[in-house]
mmCIF file of C-alpha atoms in Angstrom:
data_model
loop_
_atom_site.group_PDB
_atom_site.id
_atom_site.type_symbol
_atom_site.label_atom_id
_atom_site.label_comp_id
_atom_site.label_asym_id
_atom_site.label_seq_id
_atom_site.Cartn_x
_atom_site.Cartn_y
_atom_site.Cartn_z
ATOM 1 C CA UNK A 1 -109.795 -42.232 1.452
ATOM 2 C CA UNK A 2 -108.317 -44.246 -1.430
ATOM 3 C CA UNK A 3 -107.264 -42.318 -4.498
ATOM 4 C CA UNK A 4 -109.789 -42.333 -7.369
ATOM 5 C CA UNK A 5 -108.142 -43.659 -10.529
ATOM 6 C CA UNK A 6 -109.569 -42.848 -13.974
ATOM 7 C CA UNK A 7 -108.202 -44.230 -17.244
ATOM 8 C CA UNK A 8 -108.705 -42.049 -20.322
ATOM 9 C CA UNK A 9 -108.722 -44.407 -23.277
ATOM 10 C CA UNK A 10 -109.804 -44.890 -26.852
ATOM 11 C CA UNK A 11 -107.946 -47.204 -29.209
ATOM 12 C CA UNK A 12 -108.546 -44.774 -32.062
ATOM 13 C CA UNK A 13 -105.926 -42.052 -32.413
ATOM 14 C CA UNK A 14 -106.668 -38.377 -32.942
ATOM 15 C CA UNK A 15 -109.823 -38.229 -30.833
ATOM 16 C CA UNK A 16 -108.597 -35.644 -28.318
ATOM 17 C CA UNK A 17 -107.602 -38.200 -25.685
ATOM 18 C CA UNK A 18 -104.416 -36.498 -24.501
ATOM 19 C CA UNK A 19 -105.990 -33.041 -24.746
ATOM 20 C CA UNK A 20 -108.786 -34.337 -22.533
ATOM 21 C CA UNK A 21 -106.344 -35.897 -20.058
ATOM 22 C CA UNK A 22 -104.307 -32.706 -19.730
ATOM 23 C CA UNK A 23 -107.227 -30.339 -19.380
ATOM 24 C CA UNK A 24 -109.490 -32.434 -17.179
ATOM 25 C CA UNK A 25 -106.533 -33.011 -14.829
ATOM 26 C CA UNK A 26 -105.819 -29.271 -14.784
ATOM 27 C CA UNK A 27 -109.480 -28.497 -14.118
ATOM 28 C CA UNK A 28 -109.594 -30.932 -11.194
ATOM 29 C CA UNK A 29 -106.402 -29.460 -9.755
ATOM 30 C CA UNK A 30 -107.909 -25.980 -10.094
ATOM 31 C CA UNK A 31 -110.884 -27.042 -7.984
ATOM 32 C CA UNK A 32 -108.632 -28.199 -5.149
ATOM 33 C CA UNK A 33 -108.076 -31.877 -5.892
ATOM 34 C CA UNK A 34 -104.530 -33.179 -5.421
ATOM 35 C CA UNK A 35 -104.210 -34.527 -8.944
ATOM 36 C CA UNK A 36 -101.798 -37.005 -10.529
ATOM 37 C CA UNK A 37 -101.500 -37.445 -14.303
ATOM 38 C CA UNK A 38 -99.798 -40.652 -15.459
ATOM 39 C CA UNK A 39 -98.527 -40.557 -19.029
ATOM 40 C CA UNK A 40 -98.732 -44.119 -20.358
ATOM 41 C CA UNK A 41 -98.350 -43.207 -24.026
ATOM 42 C CA UNK A 42 -94.836 -43.709 -25.495
ATOM 43 C CA UNK A 43 -95.328 -40.525 -27.521
ATOM 44 C CA UNK A 44 -95.204 -38.618 -24.227
ATOM 45 C CA UNK A 45 -97.582 -35.911 -25.401
ATOM 46 C CA UNK A 46 -99.254 -35.493 -22.025
ATOM 47 C CA UNK A 47 -95.848 -34.852 -20.459
ATOM 48 C CA UNK A 48 -95.003 -32.263 -23.113
ATOM 49 C CA UNK A 49 -98.454 -30.721 -22.789
ATOM 50 C CA UNK A 50 -97.910 -29.808 -19.142
ATOM 51 C CA UNK A 51 -94.489 -28.361 -19.877
ATOM 52 C CA UNK A 52 -92.057 -31.180 -19.061
ATOM 53 C CA UNK A 53 -89.303 -31.399 -21.678
ATOM 54 C CA UNK A 54 -88.023 -34.831 -22.731
ATOM 55 C CA UNK A 55 -84.598 -34.039 -21.272
ATOM 56 C CA UNK A 56 -86.120 -33.542 -17.814
ATOM 57 C CA UNK A 57 -87.789 -36.966 -17.600
ATOM 58 C CA UNK A 58 -85.321 -38.822 -15.381
ATOM 59 C CA UNK A 59 -87.775 -41.443 -14.141
ATOM 60 C CA UNK A 60 -90.926 -42.423 -15.970
ATOM 61 C CA UNK A 61 -93.881 -44.767 -16.232
ATOM 62 C CA UNK A 62 -91.541 -47.200 -17.984
ATOM 63 C CA UNK A 63 -89.514 -47.533 -14.791
ATOM 64 C CA UNK A 64 -92.683 -48.223 -12.813
ATOM 65 C CA UNK A 65 -93.859 -50.984 -15.154
ATOM 66 C CA UNK A 66 -90.586 -52.671 -16.101
ATOM 67 C CA UNK A 67 -88.192 -52.024 -13.202
ATOM 68 C CA UNK A 68 -90.700 -51.879 -10.313
ATOM 69 C CA UNK A 69 -89.561 -48.396 -9.307
ATOM 70 C CA UNK A 70 -91.976 -46.980 -6.678
ATOM 71 C CA UNK A 71 -94.429 -44.550 -8.197
ATOM 72 C CA UNK A 72 -93.450 -41.859 -5.695
ATOM 73 C CA UNK A 73 -89.899 -41.909 -7.114
ATOM 74 C CA UNK A 74 -91.266 -41.101 -10.580
ATOM 75 C CA UNK A 75 -93.683 -38.304 -9.662
ATOM 76 C CA UNK A 76 -92.564 -34.823 -10.679
ATOM 77 C CA UNK A 77 -94.280 -31.519 -10.065
ATOM 78 C CA UNK A 78 -95.624 -29.350 -12.854
ATOM 79 C CA UNK A 79 -96.023 -25.623 -13.267
ATOM 80 C CA UNK A 80 -99.735 -26.100 -12.552
ATOM 81 C CA UNK A 81 -100.561 -25.869 -8.829
ATOM 82 C CA UNK A 82 -101.955 -29.129 -7.489
ATOM 83 C CA UNK A 83 -101.037 -31.179 -10.584
ATOM 84 C CA UNK A 84 -98.212 -33.740 -10.511
ATOM 85 C CA UNK A 85 -97.032 -35.993 -13.311
ATOM 86 C CA UNK A 86 -95.530 -39.407 -13.932
ATOM 87 C CA UNK A 87 -93.992 -38.737 -17.358
ATOM 88 C CA UNK A 88 -93.490 -41.051 -20.316
ATOM 89 C CA UNK A 89 -90.348 -41.560 -22.361
ATOM 90 C CA UNK A 90 -89.705 -43.303 -25.657
ATOM 91 C CA UNK A 91 -88.486 -46.335 -23.647
ATOM 92 C CA UNK A 92 -92.140 -47.093 -22.991
ATOM 93 C CA UNK A 93 -92.539 -48.228 -26.608
ATOM 94 C CA UNK A 94 -90.560 -51.362 -25.724
ATOM 95 C CA UNK A 95 -92.342 -52.101 -22.471
ATOM 96 C CA UNK A 96 -94.948 -54.431 -23.958
ATOM 97 C CA UNK A 97 -92.250 -56.701 -25.400
ATOM 98 C CA UNK A 98 -90.197 -56.621 -22.188
ATOM 99 C CA UNK A 99 -93.228 -57.563 -20.071
ATOM 100 C CA UNK A 100 -94.312 -60.529 -22.200
ATOM 101 C CA UNK A 101 -92.688 -63.115 -19.931
ATOM 102 C CA UNK A 102 -93.413 -61.342 -16.644
ATOM 103 C CA UNK A 103 -95.943 -62.769 -14.195
ATOM 104 C CA UNK A 104 -98.927 -60.543 -13.419
ATOM 105 C CA UNK A 105 -97.846 -58.287 -16.277
ATOM 106 C CA UNK A 106 -101.348 -56.822 -16.571
ATOM 107 C CA UNK A 107 -101.297 -55.649 -12.948
ATOM 108 C CA UNK A 108 -97.971 -53.834 -12.749
ATOM 109 C CA UNK A 109 -99.530 -50.381 -12.596
ATOM 110 C CA UNK A 110 -102.269 -51.444 -10.209
ATOM 111 C CA UNK A 111 -99.709 -52.885 -7.802
ATOM 112 C CA UNK A 112 -97.679 -49.671 -8.001
ATOM 113 C CA UNK A 113 -100.710 -47.524 -7.138
ATOM 114 C CA UNK A 114 -102.381 -49.704 -4.542
ATOM 115 C CA UNK A 115 -101.082 -47.835 -1.473
ATOM 116 C CA UNK A 116 -100.588 -44.418 -3.050
ATOM 117 C CA UNK A 117 -102.143 -41.755 -0.835
ATOM 118 C CA UNK A 118 -100.362 -38.569 -1.931
ATOM 119 C CA UNK A 119 -103.135 -37.630 -4.364
ATOM 120 C CA UNK A 120 -106.925 -37.531 -4.355
ATOM 121 C CA UNK A 121 -107.412 -38.433 -8.004
ATOM 122 C CA UNK A 122 -105.321 -39.917 -10.786
ATOM 123 C CA UNK A 123 -105.815 -39.750 -14.552
ATOM 124 C CA UNK A 124 -104.026 -42.219 -16.834
ATOM 125 C CA UNK A 125 -103.454 -41.120 -20.426
ATOM 126 C CA UNK A 126 -103.429 -44.326 -22.477
ATOM 127 C CA UNK A 127 -101.857 -44.988 -25.880
ATOM 128 C CA UNK A 128 -104.151 -45.237 -28.935
ATOM 129 C CA UNK A 129 -104.289 -49.034 -28.869
ATOM 130 C CA UNK A 130 -105.716 -51.857 -26.775
ATOM 131 C CA UNK A 131 -102.347 -53.424 -25.961
ATOM 132 C CA UNK A 132 -100.653 -54.248 -22.674
ATOM 133 C CA UNK A 133 -100.125 -50.611 -21.657
ATOM 134 C CA UNK A 134 -103.822 -49.805 -21.947
ATOM 135 C CA UNK A 135 -104.658 -53.109 -20.255
ATOM 136 C CA UNK A 136 -102.476 -52.094 -17.307
ATOM 137 C CA UNK A 137 -104.404 -48.828 -17.075
ATOM 138 C CA UNK A 138 -107.776 -50.595 -17.169
ATOM 139 C CA UNK A 139 -106.671 -53.043 -14.482
ATOM 140 C CA UNK A 140 -105.495 -50.184 -12.250
ATOM 141 C CA UNK A 141 -108.481 -47.888 -12.801
ATOM 142 C CA UNK A 142 -111.701 -47.559 -10.862
ATOM 143 C CA UNK A 143 -113.425 -46.247 -13.937
ATOM 144 C CA UNK A 144 -112.948 -45.249 -17.559
ATOM 145 C CA UNK A 145 -113.513 -41.935 -19.346
ATOM 146 C CA UNK A 146 -113.796 -42.279 -23.126
ATOM 147 C CA UNK A 147 -113.183 -39.297 -25.433
ATOM 148 C CA UNK A 148 -115.207 -39.880 -28.598
ATOM 149 C CA UNK A 149 -114.673 -37.830 -31.739
ATOM 150 C CA UNK A 150 -117.860 -36.763 -33.501
ATOM 151 C CA UNK A 151 -117.191 -38.556 -36.772
ATOM 152 C CA UNK A 152 -118.674 -41.341 -38.867
ATOM 153 C CA UNK A 153 -116.635 -44.295 -37.536
ATOM 154 C CA UNK A 154 -116.874 -43.272 -33.874
ATOM 155 C CA UNK A 155 -119.465 -45.832 -32.794
ATOM 156 C CA UNK A 156 -117.640 -48.665 -34.547
ATOM 157 C CA UNK A 157 -114.463 -48.003 -32.570
ATOM 158 C CA UNK A 158 -116.431 -47.502 -29.357
ATOM 159 C CA UNK A 159 -118.023 -50.933 -29.727
ATOM 160 C CA UNK A 160 -114.580 -52.565 -29.779
ATOM 161 C CA UNK A 161 -113.491 -50.620 -26.703
ATOM 162 C CA UNK A 162 -116.633 -51.590 -24.768
ATOM 163 C CA UNK A 163 -116.020 -55.256 -25.602
ATOM 164 C CA UNK A 164 -112.490 -54.918 -24.217
ATOM 165 C CA UNK A 165 -113.847 -53.311 -21.035
ATOM 166 C CA UNK A 166 -116.247 -56.228 -20.606
ATOM 167 C CA UNK A 167 -113.384 -58.706 -20.981
ATOM 168 C CA UNK A 168 -111.282 -56.788 -18.443
ATOM 169 C CA UNK A 169 -114.223 -56.823 -16.013
ATOM 170 C CA UNK A 170 -114.583 -60.590 -16.402
ATOM 171 C CA UNK A 171 -110.898 -61.508 -16.189
ATOM 172 C CA UNK A 172 -108.922 -58.826 -14.369
ATOM 173 C CA UNK A 173 -110.875 -55.984 -12.738
ATOM 174 C CA UNK A 174 -114.495 -56.695 -11.863
ATOM 175 C CA UNK A 175 -114.832 -53.221 -10.311
ATOM 176 C CA UNK A 176 -114.018 -51.331 -13.529
ATOM 177 C CA UNK A 177 -116.817 -48.988 -14.558
ATOM 178 C CA UNK A 178 -117.334 -46.325 -17.207
ATOM 179 C CA UNK A 179 -117.811 -42.858 -15.774
ATOM 180 C CA UNK A 180 -118.810 -41.395 -19.122
ATOM 181 C CA UNK A 181 -118.299 -40.709 -22.805
ATOM 182 C CA UNK A 182 -117.022 -37.229 -23.692
ATOM 183 C CA UNK A 183 -117.870 -35.994 -27.185
ATOM 184 C CA UNK A 184 -114.863 -34.183 -28.668
ATOM 185 C CA UNK A 185 -114.017 -32.148 -31.774
ATOM 186 C CA UNK A 186 -117.619 -31.046 -32.116
ATOM 187 C CA UNK A 187 -118.234 -28.698 -35.050
ATOM 188 C CA UNK A 188 -121.689 -27.136 -35.159
ATOM 189 C CA UNK A 189 -121.162 -26.127 -38.781
ATOM 190 C CA UNK A 190 -121.034 -29.773 -39.800
ATOM 191 C CA UNK A 191 -124.362 -31.618 -39.976
ATOM 192 C CA UNK A 192 -122.625 -34.987 -39.711
ATOM 193 C CA UNK A 193 -121.199 -33.945 -36.340
ATOM 194 C CA UNK A 194 -124.707 -33.287 -35.039
ATOM 195 C CA UNK A 195 -125.917 -36.612 -36.432
ATOM 196 C CA UNK A 196 -123.094 -38.580 -34.791
ATOM 197 C CA UNK A 197 -123.677 -36.832 -31.455
ATOM 198 C CA UNK A 198 -127.398 -37.657 -31.662
ATOM 199 C CA UNK A 199 -126.653 -41.284 -32.533
ATOM 200 C CA UNK A 200 -124.219 -41.674 -29.633
ATOM 201 C CA UNK A 201 -126.712 -40.190 -27.171
ATOM 202 C CA UNK A 202 -129.475 -42.431 -28.528
ATOM 203 C CA UNK A 203 -127.298 -45.526 -28.083
ATOM 204 C CA UNK A 204 -125.677 -44.700 -24.757
ATOM 205 C CA UNK A 205 -128.098 -42.285 -23.089
ATOM 206 C CA UNK A 206 -126.961 -40.819 -19.780
ATOM 207 C CA UNK A 207 -123.511 -42.347 -20.143
ATOM 208 C CA UNK A 208 -122.687 -39.447 -22.492
ATOM 209 C CA UNK A 209 -121.630 -36.240 -20.758
ATOM 210 C CA UNK A 210 -123.741 -33.150 -21.468
ATOM 211 C CA UNK A 211 -120.577 -31.072 -21.893
ATOM 212 C CA UNK A 212 -119.301 -31.229 -25.473
ATOM 213 C CA UNK A 213 -115.731 -30.306 -26.421
ATOM 214 C CA UNK A 214 -115.700 -28.134 -29.566
ATOM 215 C CA UNK A 215 -113.103 -27.910 -32.290
ATOM 216 C CA UNK A 216 -111.099 -24.964 -31.051
ATOM 217 C CA UNK A 217 -107.904 -23.329 -32.294
ATOM 218 C CA UNK A 218 -106.722 -22.481 -28.784
ATOM 219 C CA UNK A 219 -106.988 -26.146 -27.733
ATOM 220 C CA UNK A 220 -104.699 -27.020 -30.642
ATOM 221 C CA UNK A 221 -102.217 -24.225 -29.944
ATOM 222 C CA UNK A 222 -101.796 -24.786 -26.212
ATOM 223 C CA UNK A 223 -99.580 -27.938 -26.291
ATOM 224 C CA UNK A 224 -96.955 -26.189 -28.440
ATOM 225 C CA UNK A 225 -96.534 -23.758 -25.539
ATOM 226 C CA UNK A 226 -96.255 -26.570 -22.982
ATOM 227 C CA UNK A 227 -99.505 -25.489 -21.347
ATOM 228 C CA UNK A 228 -103.010 -26.887 -20.913
ATOM 229 C CA UNK A 229 -105.609 -24.782 -22.722
ATOM 230 C CA UNK A 230 -107.058 -23.890 -19.314
ATOM 231 C CA UNK A 231 -103.840 -22.016 -18.542
ATOM 232 C CA UNK A 232 -103.032 -20.866 -22.072
ATOM 233 C CA UNK A 233 -106.460 -19.255 -22.616
ATOM 234 C CA UNK A 234 -108.844 -19.756 -19.738
ATOM 235 C CA UNK A 235 -111.686 -17.982 -21.514
ATOM 236 C CA UNK A 236 -111.669 -19.842 -24.836
ATOM 237 C CA UNK A 237 -114.558 -22.122 -25.778
ATOM 238 C CA UNK A 238 -112.451 -25.270 -25.311
ATOM 239 C CA UNK A 239 -111.378 -24.292 -21.798
ATOM 240 C CA UNK A 240 -114.932 -23.476 -20.761
ATOM 241 C CA UNK A 241 -116.061 -26.843 -22.107
ATOM 242 C CA UNK A 242 -113.428 -28.719 -20.092
ATOM 243 C CA UNK A 243 -114.412 -26.864 -16.914
ATOM 244 C CA UNK A 244 -118.021 -27.930 -17.547
ATOM 245 C CA UNK A 245 -116.849 -31.501 -18.115
ATOM 246 C CA UNK A 246 -114.913 -31.445 -14.831
ATOM 247 C CA UNK A 247 -118.008 -30.276 -12.946
ATOM 248 C CA UNK A 248 -120.027 -33.107 -14.478
ATOM 249 C CA UNK A 249 -117.283 -35.606 -13.686
ATOM 250 C CA UNK A 250 -117.238 -34.580 -10.021
ATOM 251 C CA UNK A 251 -121.008 -35.098 -9.937
ATOM 252 C CA UNK A 252 -120.574 -38.664 -11.196
ATOM 253 C CA UNK A 253 -117.849 -39.693 -8.745
ATOM 254 C CA UNK A 254 -118.784 -41.590 -5.545
ATOM 255 C CA UNK A 255 -120.040 -38.810 -3.307
ATOM 256 C CA UNK A 256 -118.480 -40.196 -0.137
ATOM 257 C CA UNK A 257 -115.086 -39.900 -1.809
ATOM 258 C CA UNK A 258 -115.855 -36.419 -3.177
ATOM 259 C CA UNK A 259 -116.833 -35.234 0.310
ATOM 260 C CA UNK A 260 -113.634 -36.658 1.779
#
C-alpha cells in the first residue's frame, strides 16, 4: 500500500508543532508503524528532538528539494525503534530563494516521495510560515494535522491556514484533506484556555481531536535530552496525551490502509 503522508503545519510559531511531530511519530512507531519523520524546518528542531546532532546531518531535506537527491539517500535511523528521519540543516533557510526559478518548485517533495515504499507513514514537520517549504509539504501530503495553541489569537491564525489549504486544493493537490486539529498547551487553571477550546470545538466540531495536549514540564524538558517525551518520561501527562492522540489519529486514517 502507498505510504500515508501527513503534514504537521501551523504558520504561527510556538504552538507545539515540532513537539507534536516528534511525539506523534514516536507513538506511531511504538504501535508498529514503519514511520518516517521529515524535518522541513530550517531550525532543525525535530532532528535535534530525536537525538540527531547537527554535525551528524550529512544529507538533509535541503538536498532532496534543491539537488534532487533521492529521499532514501537522506534517511537516517534514530535511537527510537521503527522511526527514521530525514533531517534538516541550516542550508534549508536558503532553499526558498534557490527554488524561485525552478519548474514545478511546489512539487519537489511530492516527486521525491511518490514511489517511496520503505515506510508505512510519514510526518512532515513544517516551518512556522506559509512559504514554499510548507507549500511543498502540503502538495506532498495526503492530509494535514494542525496543532492549535489554546490562546486568544488561535482561531484568527487558523482561518488563514484553512484559506491556504483551500488554495492548495484548488491549484496543486485536490486530494489534500485535514485529518484533525490538535489542541495544545492546554492549561486547566486558565479560564481563557477553556473558552478557546470551547470556541474551536463549536466552530470546527468533529474536526477537533478529543485528546488535548496539556502544558507539561516534561514535554518541555525532553528535547534538551534529544528524546521525545514518550521516551524521556512515558508516564507523564504529555506523553499519555500524545498516545491518546495517536490512537485517535489511527481511527481517522483510511481503514483499508490501516489494515494493510
